[in-house]
């Protein structure tokens, strides 16, 4: 498997995910500020917009971090990062797996752009609704599905860390505690070392 990545980007989600699944993989760094680097033909075959992360696995080419986490958890199930088809937990898992890219990210854009909330018109609801639902979801802990850590926690955990880093969260003890639990995962610590080493 080959992961195209860049430090300090959404790629960290995938480096963490790769470390959780424990399969051998190769990393190729893309400089997203450099047109020559982004023009790499093999990279563009997986990522038509030239965005990272991107994944190549045999004939598979992928460019969305949420879809990549879903694919990897199902394709490489040894570490049980997804409830399998037929498990009643799978429905809840899928909703949380999509929550980052379909709800948290647009809500963050609302917040950054200071958009007027319009919860009934916007598919993500509003920044406040997004936070309230997320808080409730991770409160029972330790993970969003309870005792079971899944790929959904990789995406949600990174989102909580980003929101903290961008100072979008004021006093959020539940989300802070969840982000701290995620930070203790050995796979995330390895991913952060990889990122720091570039
Ligand atoms: N929806 C995509 C977003 C990926 C994305 O926007 N990546 C940014 C870095 S965090 C990027 O590559 N930006 C470079 C550019 O668009 O030129 C995902 O989650 O994988």
Coordinates of N, CA and C and ligand atoms in Angstrom, one line a residue, residues 6-11 13-14 30 32-33 38 43 47 49-54 63-68 100-101 105 155 162, ligand 1:
X6 N 1.2 14.6 3.5 CA 2.0 15.8 3.8 C 1.9 16.1 5.3
X7 N 2.9 16.6 6.0 CA 2.8 16.9 7.4 C 1.8 18.0 7.6
X8 N 1.3 18.1 8.8 CA 0.3 19.2 9.2 C -0.9 19.3 8.3
X9 N -1.4 18.2 7.9 CA -2.6 18.2 7.0 C -3.5 17.1 7.5
X10 N -4.6 16.9 6.8 CA -5.6 15.8 7.2 C -4.9 14.4 7.0
X11 N -3.7 14.4 6.4 CA -3.0 13.1 6.2 C -2.7 12.4 7.5
X13 N -4.7 11.8 9.8 CA -5.7 10.8 10.1 C -5.3 9.4 9.5
X14 N -4.8 9.5 8.3 CA -4.4 8.2 7.6 C -3.2 7.6 8.1
X30 N 4.1 14.5 -0.4 CA 3.8 15.5 -1.4 C 3.9 16.9 -0.8
X32 N 2.3 20.1 -0.9 CA 1.0 20.6 -1.4 C 1.2 22.1 -1.9
X33 N 2.3 22.7 -1.5 CA 2.5 24.1 -2.0 C 3.3 24.2 -3.3
X38 N 2.9 18.3 -6.7 CA 1.4 17.9 -6.8 C 1.1 17.3 -8.2
X43 N 0.3 10.0 -8.1 CA -0.5 10.7 -7.1 C -1.8 11.2 -7.7
X47 N -5.6 11.0 -6.7 CA -6.2 12.3 -6.1 C -6.3 13.3 -7.2
X49 N -7.9 16.0 -7.5 CA -7.8 17.4 -7.0 C -6.4 17.8 -6.5
X50 N -5.5 16.8 -6.5 CA -4.1 17.0 -5.9 C -4.1 17.3 -4.4
X51 N -5.1 16.7 -3.8 CA -5.2 16.9 -2.3 C -4.6 15.6 -1.6
X52 N -4.1 15.9 -0.4 CA -3.7 14.7 0.4 C -4.6 14.6 1.6
X53 N -4.8 13.4 2.2 CA -4.1 12.2 1.8 C -4.7 11.5 0.6
X54 N -3.9 10.6 0.0 CA -4.4 9.7 -1.1 C -3.8 8.4 -0.9
X63 N -9.1 9.0 -2.6 CA -8.7 10.4 -2.2 C -9.5 11.0 -1.1
X64 N -10.4 10.3 -0.4 CA -11.1 10.9 0.7 C -10.8 10.3 2.0
X65 N -10.4 11.0 3.0 CA -9.9 10.4 4.2 C -11.0 9.5 4.9
X66 N -12.2 10.0 4.8 CA -13.3 9.2 5.5 C -13.5 7.9 4.7
X67 N -13.5 7.9 3.4 CA -13.7 6.7 2.6 C -12.5 5.8 2.8
X68 N -11.3 6.4 2.9 CA -10.1 5.6 3.1 C -10.2 4.8 4.4
X100 N -17.3 13.3 10.7 CA -16.3 14.3 10.5 C -16.4 15.0 9.2
X101 N -16.4 14.3 8.1 CA -16.4 15.0 6.8 C -17.8 15.6 6.4
X105 N -16.7 19.1 9.6 CA -15.9 20.0 8.7 C -16.8 21.2 8.2
X155 N -11.2 9.4 13.1 CA -11.7 10.6 12.5 C -12.2 11.6 13.5
X162 N -8.0 18.9 16.3 CA -7.9 20.1 15.4 C -8.7 21.2 16.0
Ligands
LIG1 N1 -12.0 15.8 1.9 C1 -10.6 15.6 1.8 C2 -9.9 16.9 2.0 C3 -8.5 16.8 1.8 C4 -7.8 18.2 1.8 O1 -8.5 19.2 1.6 N2 -6.5 18.2 2.0 C5 -5.7 19.4 2.0 C6 -4.7 19.4 3.2 S1 -5.4 19.2 4.7 C7 -5.0 19.6 0.7 O2 -4.4 18.7 0.2 N3 -4.9 20.9 0.3 C8 -4.1 21.2 -0.9 C9 -4.9 21.8 -2.0 O3 -6.1 21.6 -2.0 O4 -4.3 22.4 -2.9 C10 -10.2 14.5 2.8 O5 -10.7 14.5 3.9 O6 -9.4 13.6 2.4

